[in-house]
Amino acid sequence: MRAVLTTGTGGPEVLSPTDVPDPTPGHGEVLIDVAAAGVNRADLLQLKGHHPPPPGAPEWPGLEASGTIAALGPGVTGWSVGDRVCALLDGGGYASKAVASAALLLPVPAGLDLVDAAGLPEAICTAWSNLAGVAGLTRESAAGATVLVHGGSGGVGTTSILLLKALGARVLTTAGGPDRVARCVALGADVGIDHRAEDFAEVVQRVTEGAGVDVILDVVGAGYLERNLASLARLGQLVIIAAQQGTRATLDIGSLMGRWAGVHGSLLRKRPRAEKEAIVAAVREQAWPLVTSGDVYPVVHERLPLDRAADAHRLLADGAVFGKLLLVP
Ligand SMILES: NC(=O)c1ccc[n+]([C@@H]2O[C@H](COP(=O)([O-])OP(=O)(O)OC[C@H]3O[C@@H](n4cnc5c(N)ncnc54)[C@H](OP(=O)(O)O)[C@@H]3O)[C@@H](O)[C@H]2O)c1
């Protein structure tokens, strides 16, 4: 099979498409004939040596893939050879074949393109586990909630906008530049904020008439902490999933207490296997019906051939991607 190995640590130049032996699925695993792999920002960090794959995972990148099941390992029930699936992976998605845990598979509905489906697992598991699992939104409470999604233009952001709108929430979102903001609004966001030109906290105060938002999904970290806290409503929940502007900031505890608010952080990849399986099970039960109905879908920026993985990394690093980039073997 073809896999995009790495020749050391560094940038896209260390990615090296190579022919390697096919993997064999172990107990509870399946072998997938890969239709496409999703490219994630964590893959860029992995190349730099910051985001190592968990023990036992392939060394090459790739946190998600779609395709058809080519073989079942021992002990797998409920899935058959030929099933159309997408999967959260511990690694190894940048390949023409990938091994996935059967408990981390999601069925690709008939109405969803199999290649595009590679853009969903990481984004929907991240969005759902944080918006529902951490911030506590339910299908019922989301309908009356106001949510601020930072980076509505990203893979997680586009999926979050679609999910939240399908659940009836009011969605405010930030993106960089008027075109990207307009595309977020076209996806359904109620208020788009250009973070390069506007102070999002001022906009939040204005459009919520001082009430603030119930939930913030943040991908910026330290640089936004103070303004995120100031933007929360009473009992509001801030969930930080990335630290693109640093990991250290001062927390105004008075502001936190006065709002009865919560500040949380979470990392999907480092969660124990049982927690990931529970997330996939919850996504399948609660969020996947919105994929089957077509309300939530992968927003795909571009499909690139697997051998052009280095170009995909350059595009993502340049901030040139809206939604997801996919690699097609
Ligand atoms: N903790 C977890 O479990 C987890 C899981 C998945 C992803 N992540 C991380 O979460 C982040 C988003 O994931 P992704 O897949 O959506 O990545 P992505 O597709 O690369 O998107 C990155 C997003 O960050 C936005 N952004 C950058 N600077 C910003 C700022 N100052 N204000 C508002 N938004 C800003 C970008 O918006 P513009 O380009 O429009 O400015 C873009 O939408 C990444 O850093 C990723 O590594 C964390």
PDB file of N, CA and C in Angstrom, residues 123-217:
ATOM      1  N   ALA A 123     -13.805  16.449  13.276  1.00  0.00           N
ATOM      2  CA  ALA A 123     -14.543  17.692  13.532  1.00  0.00           C
ATOM      3  C   ALA A 123     -15.822  17.431  14.332  1.00  0.00           C
ATOM      4  N   ILE A 124     -16.573  16.412  13.965  1.00  0.00           N
ATOM      5  CA  ILE A 124     -17.857  16.204  14.656  1.00  0.00           C
ATOM      6  C   ILE A 124     -17.627  15.630  16.055  1.00  0.00           C
ATOM      7  N   CYS A 125     -16.611  14.776  16.213  1.00  0.00           N
ATOM      8  CA  CYS A 125     -16.334  14.245  17.565  1.00  0.00           C
ATOM      9  C   CYS A 125     -15.819  15.363  18.466  1.00  0.00           C
ATOM     10  N   THR A 126     -15.006  16.260  17.911  1.00  0.00           N
ATOM     11  CA  THR A 126     -14.515  17.390  18.708  1.00  0.00           C
ATOM     12  C   THR A 126     -15.671  18.325  19.047  1.00  0.00           C
ATOM     13  N   ALA A 127     -16.444  18.685  18.049  1.00  0.00           N
ATOM     14  CA  ALA A 127     -17.550  19.627  18.275  1.00  0.00           C
ATOM     15  C   ALA A 127     -18.546  19.052  19.282  1.00  0.00           C
ATOM     16  N   TRP A 128     -18.965  17.807  19.055  1.00  0.00           N
ATOM     17  CA  TRP A 128     -20.019  17.244  19.906  1.00  0.00           C
ATOM     18  C   TRP A 128     -19.516  16.999  21.325  1.00  0.00           C
ATOM     19  N   SER A 129     -18.291  16.460  21.459  1.00  0.00           N
ATOM     20  CA  SER A 129     -17.801  16.134  22.806  1.00  0.00           C
ATOM     21  C   SER A 129     -17.598  17.397  23.624  1.00  0.00           C
ATOM     22  N   ASN A 130     -17.314  18.515  22.976  1.00  0.00           N
ATOM     23  CA  ASN A 130     -17.123  19.763  23.722  1.00  0.00           C
ATOM     24  C   ASN A 130     -18.419  20.533  23.927  1.00  0.00           C
ATOM     25  N   LEU A 131     -19.224  20.651  22.882  1.00  0.00           N
ATOM     26  CA  LEU A 131     -20.471  21.413  23.021  1.00  0.00           C
ATOM     27  C   LEU A 131     -21.474  20.677  23.906  1.00  0.00           C
ATOM     28  N   ALA A 132     -21.582  19.374  23.726  1.00  0.00           N
ATOM     29  CA  ALA A 132     -22.533  18.596  24.534  1.00  0.00           C
ATOM     30  C   ALA A 132     -21.846  18.051  25.778  1.00  0.00           C
ATOM     31  N   GLY A 133     -20.760  17.301  25.566  1.00  0.00           N
ATOM     32  CA  GLY A 133     -20.129  16.614  26.691  1.00  0.00           C
ATOM     33  C   GLY A 133     -19.533  17.546  27.724  1.00  0.00           C
ATOM     34  N   VAL A 134     -18.852  18.600  27.291  1.00  0.00           N
ATOM     35  CA  VAL A 134     -18.197  19.503  28.257  1.00  0.00           C
ATOM     36  C   VAL A 134     -19.104  20.684  28.606  1.00  0.00           C
ATOM     37  N   ALA A 135     -19.608  21.395  27.617  1.00  0.00           N
ATOM     38  CA  ALA A 135     -20.407  22.596  27.902  1.00  0.00           C
ATOM     39  C   ALA A 135     -21.835  22.247  28.327  1.00  0.00           C
ATOM     40  N   GLY A 136     -22.252  21.007  28.103  1.00  0.00           N
ATOM     41  CA  GLY A 136     -23.540  20.560  28.623  1.00  0.00           C
ATOM     42  C   GLY A 136     -24.745  20.883  27.757  1.00  0.00           C
ATOM     43  N   LEU A 137     -24.518  21.298  26.497  1.00  0.00           N
ATOM     44  CA  LEU A 137     -25.678  21.542  25.630  1.00  0.00           C
ATOM     45  C   LEU A 137     -26.363  20.213  25.320  1.00  0.00           C
ATOM     46  N   THR A 138     -27.668  20.217  25.348  1.00  0.00           N
ATOM     47  CA  THR A 138     -28.428  19.025  24.951  1.00  0.00           C
ATOM     48  C   THR A 138     -29.245  19.395  23.722  1.00  0.00           C
ATOM     49  N   ARG A 139     -29.856  18.402  23.114  1.00  0.00           N
ATOM     50  CA  ARG A 139     -30.693  18.702  21.941  1.00  0.00           C
ATOM     51  C   ARG A 139     -31.810  19.662  22.346  1.00  0.00           C
ATOM     52  N   GLU A 140     -32.234  19.585  23.616  1.00  0.00           N
ATOM     53  CA  GLU A 140     -33.314  20.478  24.085  1.00  0.00           C
ATOM     54  C   GLU A 140     -32.751  21.870  24.422  1.00  0.00           C
ATOM     55  N   SER A 141     -31.678  21.923  25.226  1.00  0.00           N
ATOM     56  CA  SER A 141     -31.204  23.228  25.701  1.00  0.00           C
ATOM     57  C   SER A 141     -30.547  24.041  24.579  1.00  0.00           C
ATOM     58  N   ALA A 142     -30.002  23.373  23.567  1.00  0.00           N
ATOM     59  CA  ALA A 142     -29.317  24.092  22.493  1.00  0.00           C
ATOM     60  C   ALA A 142     -30.273  25.038  21.779  1.00  0.00           C
ATOM     61  N   ALA A 143     -31.535  24.664  21.715  1.00  0.00           N
ATOM     62  CA  ALA A 143     -32.500  25.469  20.960  1.00  0.00           C
ATOM     63  C   ALA A 143     -32.653  26.877  21.526  1.00  0.00           C
ATOM     64  N   GLY A 144     -32.421  27.031  22.836  1.00  0.00           N
ATOM     65  CA  GLY A 144     -32.556  28.374  23.412  1.00  0.00           C
ATOM     66  C   GLY A 144     -31.214  29.036  23.696  1.00  0.00           C
ATOM     67  N   ALA A 145     -30.127  28.412  23.241  1.00  0.00           N
ATOM     68  CA  ALA A 145     -28.790  28.893  23.631  1.00  0.00           C
ATOM     69  C   ALA A 145     -28.178  29.808  22.576  1.00  0.00           C
ATOM     70  N   THR A 146     -27.308  30.703  23.059  1.00  0.00           N
ATOM     71  CA  THR A 146     -26.490  31.513  22.154  1.00  0.00           C
ATOM     72  C   THR A 146     -25.044  31.040  22.311  1.00  0.00           C
ATOM     73  N   VAL A 147     -24.413  30.703  21.186  1.00  0.00           N
ATOM     74  CA  VAL A 147     -23.074  30.101  21.225  1.00  0.00           C
ATOM     75  C   VAL A 147     -22.129  30.912  20.336  1.00  0.00           C
ATOM     76  N   LEU A 148     -20.942  31.183  20.876  1.00  0.00           N
ATOM     77  CA  LEU A 148     -19.896  31.841  20.088  1.00  0.00           C
ATOM     78  C   LEU A 148     -18.876  30.779  19.673  1.00  0.00           C
ATOM     79  N   VAL A 149     -18.724  30.602  18.361  1.00  0.00           N
ATOM     80  CA  VAL A 149     -17.766  29.634  17.816  1.00  0.00           C
ATOM     81  C   VAL A 149     -16.588  30.424  17.240  1.00  0.00           C
ATOM     82  N   HIS A 150     -15.441  30.341  17.882  1.00  0.00           N
ATOM     83  CA  HIS A 150     -14.272  31.003  17.298  1.00  0.00           C
ATOM     84  C   HIS A 150     -13.719  30.144  16.156  1.00  0.00           C
ATOM     85  N   GLY A 151     -13.306  30.798  15.077  1.00  0.00           N
ATOM     86  CA  GLY A 151     -12.781  30.042  13.935  1.00  0.00           C
ATOM     87  C   GLY A 151     -13.866  29.244  13.243  1.00  0.00           C
ATOM     88  N   GLY A 152     -14.983  29.913  12.938  1.00  0.00           N
ATOM     89  CA  GLY A 152     -16.075  29.239  12.227  1.00  0.00           C
ATOM     90  C   GLY A 152     -15.665  28.783  10.837  1.00  0.00           C
ATOM     91  N   SER A 153     -14.536  29.252  10.367  1.00  0.00           N
ATOM     92  CA  SER A 153     -14.025  28.924   9.031  1.00  0.00           C
ATOM     93  C   SER A 153     -13.217  27.634   9.000  1.00  0.00           C
ATOM     94  N   GLY A 154     -12.907  27.065  10.171  1.00  0.00           N
ATOM     95  CA  GLY A 154     -12.073  25.865  10.216  1.00  0.00           C
ATOM     96  C   GLY A 154     -12.890  24.591  10.098  1.00  0.00           C
ATOM     97  N   GLY A 155     -12.196  23.469  10.169  1.00  0.00           N
ATOM     98  CA  GLY A 155     -12.883  22.181  10.106  1.00  0.00           C
ATOM     99  C   GLY A 155     -13.841  22.014  11.269  1.00  0.00           C
ATOM    100  N   VAL A 156     -13.374  22.275  12.478  1.00  0.00           N
ATOM    101  CA  VAL A 156     -14.241  22.152  13.657  1.00  0.00           C
ATOM    102  C   VAL A 156     -15.318  23.233  13.623  1.00  0.00           C
ATOM    103  N   GLY A 157     -14.923  24.446  13.210  1.00  0.00           N
ATOM    104  CA  GLY A 157     -15.852  25.573  13.216  1.00  0.00           C
ATOM    105  C   GLY A 157     -17.012  25.386  12.250  1.00  0.00           C
ATOM    106  N   THR A 158     -16.721  24.958  11.014  1.00  0.00           N
ATOM    107  CA  THR A 158     -17.801  24.782  10.035  1.00  0.00           C
ATOM    108  C   THR A 158     -18.782  23.712  10.532  1.00  0.00           C
ATOM    109  N   THR A 159     -18.238  22.629  11.065  1.00  0.00           N
ATOM    110  CA  THR A 159     -19.103  21.551  11.566  1.00  0.00           C
ATOM    111  C   THR A 159     -19.916  22.038  12.763  1.00  0.00           C
ATOM    112  N   SER A 160     -19.284  22.831  13.635  1.00  0.00           N
ATOM    113  CA  SER A 160     -19.997  23.336  14.817  1.00  0.00           C
ATOM    114  C   SER A 160     -21.151  24.244  14.410  1.00  0.00           C
ATOM    115  N   ILE A 161     -20.920  25.113  13.421  1.00  0.00           N
ATOM    116  CA  ILE A 161     -21.998  25.998  12.960  1.00  0.00           C
ATOM    117  C   ILE A 161     -23.185  25.160  12.470  1.00  0.00           C
ATOM    118  N   LEU A 162     -22.886  24.151  11.625  1.00  0.00           N
ATOM    119  CA  LEU A 162     -23.972  23.329  11.069  1.00  0.00           C
ATOM    120  C   LEU A 162     -24.710  22.566  12.166  1.00  0.00           C
ATOM    121  N   LEU A 163     -23.951  22.003  13.100  1.00  0.00           N
ATOM    122  CA  LEU A 163     -24.564  21.247  14.208  1.00  0.00           C
ATOM    123  C   LEU A 163     -25.462  22.152  15.051  1.00  0.00           C
ATOM    124  N   LEU A 164     -24.905  23.298  15.441  1.00  0.00           N
ATOM    125  CA  LEU A 164     -25.646  24.194  16.344  1.00  0.00           C
ATOM    126  C   LEU A 164     -26.888  24.753  15.663  1.00  0.00           C
ATOM    127  N   LYS A 165     -26.771  25.090  14.381  1.00  0.00           N
ATOM    128  CA  LYS A 165     -27.959  25.611  13.693  1.00  0.00           C
ATOM    129  C   LYS A 165     -29.014  24.505  13.541  1.00  0.00           C
ATOM    130  N   ALA A 166     -28.553  23.275  13.284  1.00  0.00           N
ATOM    131  CA  ALA A 166     -29.517  22.168  13.165  1.00  0.00           C
ATOM    132  C   ALA A 166     -30.253  21.954  14.483  1.00  0.00           C
ATOM    133  N   LEU A 167     -29.590  22.287  15.601  1.00  0.00           N
ATOM    134  CA  LEU A 167     -30.223  22.117  16.917  1.00  0.00           C
ATOM    135  C   LEU A 167     -31.010  23.354  17.339  1.00  0.00           C
ATOM    136  N   GLY A 168     -30.946  24.406  16.532  1.00  0.00           N
ATOM    137  CA  GLY A 168     -31.757  25.587  16.814  1.00  0.00           C
ATOM    138  C   GLY A 168     -31.075  26.657  17.645  1.00  0.00           C
ATOM    139  N   ALA A 169     -29.760  26.569  17.852  1.00  0.00           N
ATOM    140  CA  ALA A 169     -29.050  27.590  18.637  1.00  0.00           C
ATOM    141  C   ALA A 169     -28.862  28.864  17.815  1.00  0.00           C
ATOM    142  N   ARG A 170     -28.621  29.960  18.530  1.00  0.00           N
ATOM    143  CA  ARG A 170     -28.192  31.191  17.869  1.00  0.00           C
ATOM    144  C   ARG A 170     -26.663  31.156  17.836  1.00  0.00           C
ATOM    145  N   VAL A 171     -26.064  31.341  16.656  1.00  0.00           N
ATOM    146  CA  VAL A 171     -24.622  31.154  16.522  1.00  0.00           C
ATOM    147  C   VAL A 171     -23.938  32.451  16.109  1.00  0.00           C
ATOM    148  N   LEU A 172     -22.978  32.859  16.935  1.00  0.00           N
ATOM    149  CA  LEU A 172     -22.075  33.960  16.587  1.00  0.00           C
ATOM    150  C   LEU A 172     -20.743  33.305  16.248  1.00  0.00           C
ATOM    151  N   THR A 173     -20.039  33.821  15.262  1.00  0.00           N
ATOM    152  CA  THR A 173     -18.773  33.167  14.922  1.00  0.00           C
ATOM    153  C   THR A 173     -17.736  34.171  14.454  1.00  0.00           C
ATOM    154  N   THR A 174     -16.466  33.851  14.719  1.00  0.00           N
ATOM    155  CA  THR A 174     -15.376  34.697  14.238  1.00  0.00           C
ATOM    156  C   THR A 174     -14.646  33.987  13.099  1.00  0.00           C
ATOM    157  N   ALA A 175     -14.121  34.794  12.168  1.00  0.00           N
ATOM    158  CA  ALA A 175     -13.279  34.269  11.091  1.00  0.00           C
ATOM    159  C   ALA A 175     -12.403  35.429  10.615  1.00  0.00           C
ATOM    160  N   GLY A 176     -11.361  35.100   9.868  1.00  0.00           N
ATOM    161  CA  GLY A 176     -10.391  36.112   9.454  1.00  0.00           C
ATOM    162  C   GLY A 176     -10.650  36.651   8.062  1.00  0.00           C
ATOM    163  N   GLY A 177     -11.262  37.820   7.979  1.00  0.00           N
ATOM    164  CA  GLY A 177     -11.493  38.475   6.692  1.00  0.00           C
ATOM    165  C   GLY A 177     -12.937  38.373   6.251  1.00  0.00           C
ATOM    166  N   PRO A 178     -13.394  39.363   5.462  1.00  0.00           N
ATOM    167  CA  PRO A 178     -14.810  39.431   5.088  1.00  0.00           C
ATOM    168  C   PRO A 178     -15.292  38.237   4.274  1.00  0.00           C
ATOM    169  N   ASP A 179     -14.444  37.679   3.418  1.00  0.00           N
ATOM    170  CA  ASP A 179     -14.899  36.538   2.604  1.00  0.00           C
ATOM    171  C   ASP A 179     -15.180  35.329   3.478  1.00  0.00           C
ATOM    172  N   ARG A 180     -14.281  35.088   4.425  1.00  0.00           N
ATOM    173  CA  ARG A 180     -14.444  33.915   5.287  1.00  0.00           C
ATOM    174  C   ARG A 180     -15.644  34.108   6.215  1.00  0.00           C
ATOM    175  N   VAL A 181     -15.837  35.343   6.675  1.00  0.00           N
ATOM    176  CA  VAL A 181     -17.013  35.640   7.510  1.00  0.00           C
ATOM    177  C   VAL A 181     -18.291  35.384   6.693  1.00  0.00           C
ATOM    178  N   ALA A 182     -18.307  35.852   5.444  1.00  0.00           N
ATOM    179  CA  ALA A 182     -19.503  35.689   4.606  1.00  0.00           C
ATOM    180  C   ALA A 182     -19.801  34.208   4.388  1.00  0.00           C
ATOM    181  N   ARG A 183     -18.761  33.396   4.251  1.00  0.00           N
ATOM    182  CA  ARG A 183     -18.989  31.963   4.041  1.00  0.00           C
ATOM    183  C   ARG A 183     -19.556  31.308   5.312  1.00  0.00           C
ATOM    184  N   CYS A 184     -19.128  31.793   6.476  1.00  0.00           N
ATOM    185  CA  CYS A 184     -19.703  31.272   7.742  1.00  0.00           C
ATOM    186  C   CYS A 184     -21.184  31.626   7.836  1.00  0.00           C
ATOM    187  N   VAL A 185     -21.523  32.852   7.428  1.00  0.00           N
ATOM    188  CA  VAL A 185     -22.932  33.282   7.474  1.00  0.00           C
ATOM    189  C   VAL A 185     -23.742  32.459   6.468  1.00  0.00           C
ATOM    190  N   ALA A 186     -23.130  32.168   5.309  1.00  0.00           N
ATOM    191  CA  ALA A 186     -23.831  31.354   4.310  1.00  0.00           C
ATOM    192  C   ALA A 186     -24.092  29.942   4.840  1.00  0.00           C
ATOM    193  N   LEU A 187     -23.232  29.468   5.740  1.00  0.00           N
ATOM    194  CA  LEU A 187     -23.455  28.147   6.351  1.00  0.00           C
ATOM    195  C   LEU A 187     -24.589  28.183   7.370  1.00  0.00           C
ATOM    196  N   GLY A 188     -24.944  29.410   7.817  1.00  0.00           N
ATOM    197  CA  GLY A 188     -26.052  29.508   8.758  1.00  0.00           C
ATOM    198  C   GLY A 188     -25.770  30.345   9.991  1.00  0.00           C
ATOM    199  N   ALA A 189     -24.499  30.754  10.194  1.00  0.00           N
ATOM    200  CA  ALA A 189     -24.202  31.559  11.386  1.00  0.00           C
ATOM    201  C   ALA A 189     -25.068  32.818  11.388  1.00  0.00           C
ATOM    202  N   ASP A 190     -25.587  33.173  12.569  1.00  0.00           N
ATOM    203  CA  ASP A 190     -26.470  34.344  12.659  1.00  0.00           C
ATOM    204  C   ASP A 190     -25.678  35.642  12.631  1.00  0.00           C
ATOM    205  N   VAL A 191     -24.496  35.612  13.245  1.00  0.00           N
ATOM    206  CA  VAL A 191     -23.655  36.817  13.289  1.00  0.00           C
ATOM    207  C   VAL A 191     -22.222  36.401  12.961  1.00  0.00           C
ATOM    208  N   GLY A 192     -21.640  37.016  11.949  1.00  0.00           N
ATOM    209  CA  GLY A 192     -20.245  36.758  11.595  1.00  0.00           C
ATOM    210  C   GLY A 192     -19.388  37.936  12.023  1.00  0.00           C
ATOM    211  N   ILE A 193     -18.250  37.642  12.642  1.00  0.00           N
ATOM    212  CA  ILE A 193     -17.378  38.699  13.162  1.00  0.00           C
ATOM    213  C   ILE A 193     -15.991  38.517  12.534  1.00  0.00           C
ATOM    214  N   ASP A 194     -15.500  39.562  11.884  1.00  0.00           N
ATOM    215  CA  ASP A 194     -14.160  39.502  11.294  1.00  0.00           C
ATOM    216  C   ASP A 194     -13.143  39.808  12.397  1.00  0.00           C
ATOM    217  N   HIS A 195     -12.441  38.782  12.853  1.00  0.00           N
ATOM    218  CA  HIS A 195     -11.549  38.999  14.005  1.00  0.00           C
ATOM    219  C   HIS A 195     -10.342  39.867  13.661  1.00  0.00           C
ATOM    220  N   ARG A 196     -10.117  40.078  12.363  1.00  0.00           N
ATOM    221  CA  ARG A 196      -8.997  40.956  11.988  1.00  0.00           C
ATOM    222  C   ARG A 196      -9.405  42.427  12.055  1.00  0.00           C
ATOM    223  N   ALA A 197     -10.715  42.707  11.944  1.00  0.00           N
ATOM    224  CA  ALA A 197     -11.171  44.089  11.849  1.00  0.00           C
ATOM    225  C   ALA A 197     -12.025  44.537  13.032  1.00  0.00           C
ATOM    226  N   GLU A 198     -12.569  43.568  13.788  1.00  0.00           N
ATOM    227  CA  GLU A 198     -13.508  43.929  14.859  1.00  0.00           C
ATOM    228  C   GLU A 198     -13.071  43.293  16.171  1.00  0.00           C
ATOM    229  N   ASP A 199     -13.468  43.922  17.286  1.00  0.00           N
ATOM    230  CA  ASP A 199     -13.265  43.323  18.605  1.00  0.00           C
ATOM    231  C   ASP A 199     -14.486  42.446  18.885  1.00  0.00           C
ATOM    232  N   PHE A 200     -14.272  41.123  18.904  1.00  0.00           N
ATOM    233  CA  PHE A 200     -15.429  40.220  19.011  1.00  0.00           C
ATOM    234  C   PHE A 200     -16.227  40.482  20.291  1.00  0.00           C
ATOM    235  N   ALA A 201     -15.516  40.867  21.377  1.00  0.00           N
ATOM    236  CA  ALA A 201     -16.219  41.057  22.656  1.00  0.00           C
ATOM    237  C   ALA A 201     -17.203  42.228  22.567  1.00  0.00           C
ATOM    238  N   GLU A 202     -16.823  43.265  21.827  1.00  0.00           N
ATOM    239  CA  GLU A 202     -17.745  44.399  21.648  1.00  0.00           C
ATOM    240  C   GLU A 202     -18.972  43.968  20.845  1.00  0.00           C
ATOM    241  N   VAL A 203     -18.725  43.165  19.812  1.00  0.00           N
ATOM    242  CA  VAL A 203     -19.854  42.707  18.991  1.00  0.00           C
ATOM    243  C   VAL A 203     -20.787  41.828  19.824  1.00  0.00           C
ATOM    244  N   VAL A 204     -20.201  40.944  20.648  1.00  0.00           N
ATOM    245  CA  VAL A 204     -21.030  40.073  21.495  1.00  0.00           C
ATOM    246  C   VAL A 204     -21.919  40.926  22.405  1.00  0.00           C
ATOM    247  N   GLN A 205     -21.310  41.937  23.045  1.00  0.00           N
ATOM    248  CA  GLN A 205     -22.103  42.788  23.940  1.00  0.00           C
ATOM    249  C   GLN A 205     -23.236  43.463  23.174  1.00  0.00           C
ATOM    250  N   ARG A 206     -22.918  43.928  21.958  1.00  0.00           N
ATOM    251  CA  ARG A 206     -23.920  44.672  21.178  1.00  0.00           C
ATOM    252  C   ARG A 206     -25.072  43.754  20.746  1.00  0.00           C
ATOM    253  N   VAL A 207     -24.719  42.611  20.161  1.00  0.00           N
ATOM    254  CA  VAL A 207     -25.799  41.796  19.571  1.00  0.00           C
ATOM    255  C   VAL A 207     -26.562  40.992  20.620  1.00  0.00           C
ATOM    256  N   THR A 208     -25.973  40.834  21.813  1.00  0.00           N
ATOM    257  CA  THR A 208     -26.733  40.137  22.875  1.00  0.00           C
ATOM    258  C   THR A 208     -27.315  41.149  23.874  1.00  0.00           C
ATOM    259  N   GLU A 209     -27.200  42.429  23.542  1.00  0.00           N
ATOM    260  CA  GLU A 209     -27.699  43.511  24.408  1.00  0.00           C
ATOM    261  C   GLU A 209     -27.175  43.351  25.829  1.00  0.00           C
ATOM    262  N   GLY A 210     -25.873  43.022  25.907  1.00  0.00           N
ATOM    263  CA  GLY A 210     -25.200  42.951  27.203  1.00  0.00           C
ATOM    264  C   GLY A 210     -25.354  41.636  27.939  1.00  0.00           C
ATOM    265  N   ALA A 211     -26.171  40.722  27.395  1.00  0.00           N
ATOM    266  CA  ALA A 211     -26.423  39.459  28.114  1.00  0.00           C
ATOM    267  C   ALA A 211     -25.238  38.495  28.019  1.00  0.00           C
ATOM    268  N   GLY A 212     -24.480  38.540  26.934  1.00  0.00           N
ATOM    269  CA  GLY A 212     -23.392  37.589  26.731  1.00  0.00           C
ATOM    270  C   GLY A 212     -23.881  36.274  26.133  1.00  0.00           C
ATOM    271  N   VAL A 213     -22.951  35.359  25.928  1.00  0.00           N
ATOM    272  CA  VAL A 213     -23.282  34.084  25.279  1.00  0.00           C
ATOM    273  C   VAL A 213     -23.231  32.948  26.302  1.00  0.00           C
ATOM    274  N   ASP A 214     -23.984  31.889  26.025  1.00  0.00           N
ATOM    275  CA  ASP A 214     -24.067  30.762  26.963  1.00  0.00           C
ATOM    276  C   ASP A 214     -22.848  29.843  26.872  1.00  0.00           C
ATOM    277  N   VAL A 215     -22.333  29.707  25.656  1.00  0.00           N
ATOM    278  CA  VAL A 215     -21.197  28.799  25.447  1.00  0.00           C
ATOM    279  C   VAL A 215     -20.243  29.449  24.454  1.00  0.00           C
ATOM    280  N   ILE A 216     -18.937  29.278  24.719  1.00  0.00           N
ATOM    281  CA  ILE A 216     -17.916  29.688  23.741  1.00  0.00           C
ATOM    282  C   ILE A 216     -17.048  28.472  23.437  1.00  0.00           C
ATOM    283  N   LEU A 217     -16.889  28.164  22.150  1.00  0.00           N
ATOM    284  CA  LEU A 217     -15.942  27.137  21.721  1.00  0.00           C
ATOM    285  C   LEU A 217     -14.732  27.887  21.172  1.00  0.00           C
TER     286      LEU A 217
END
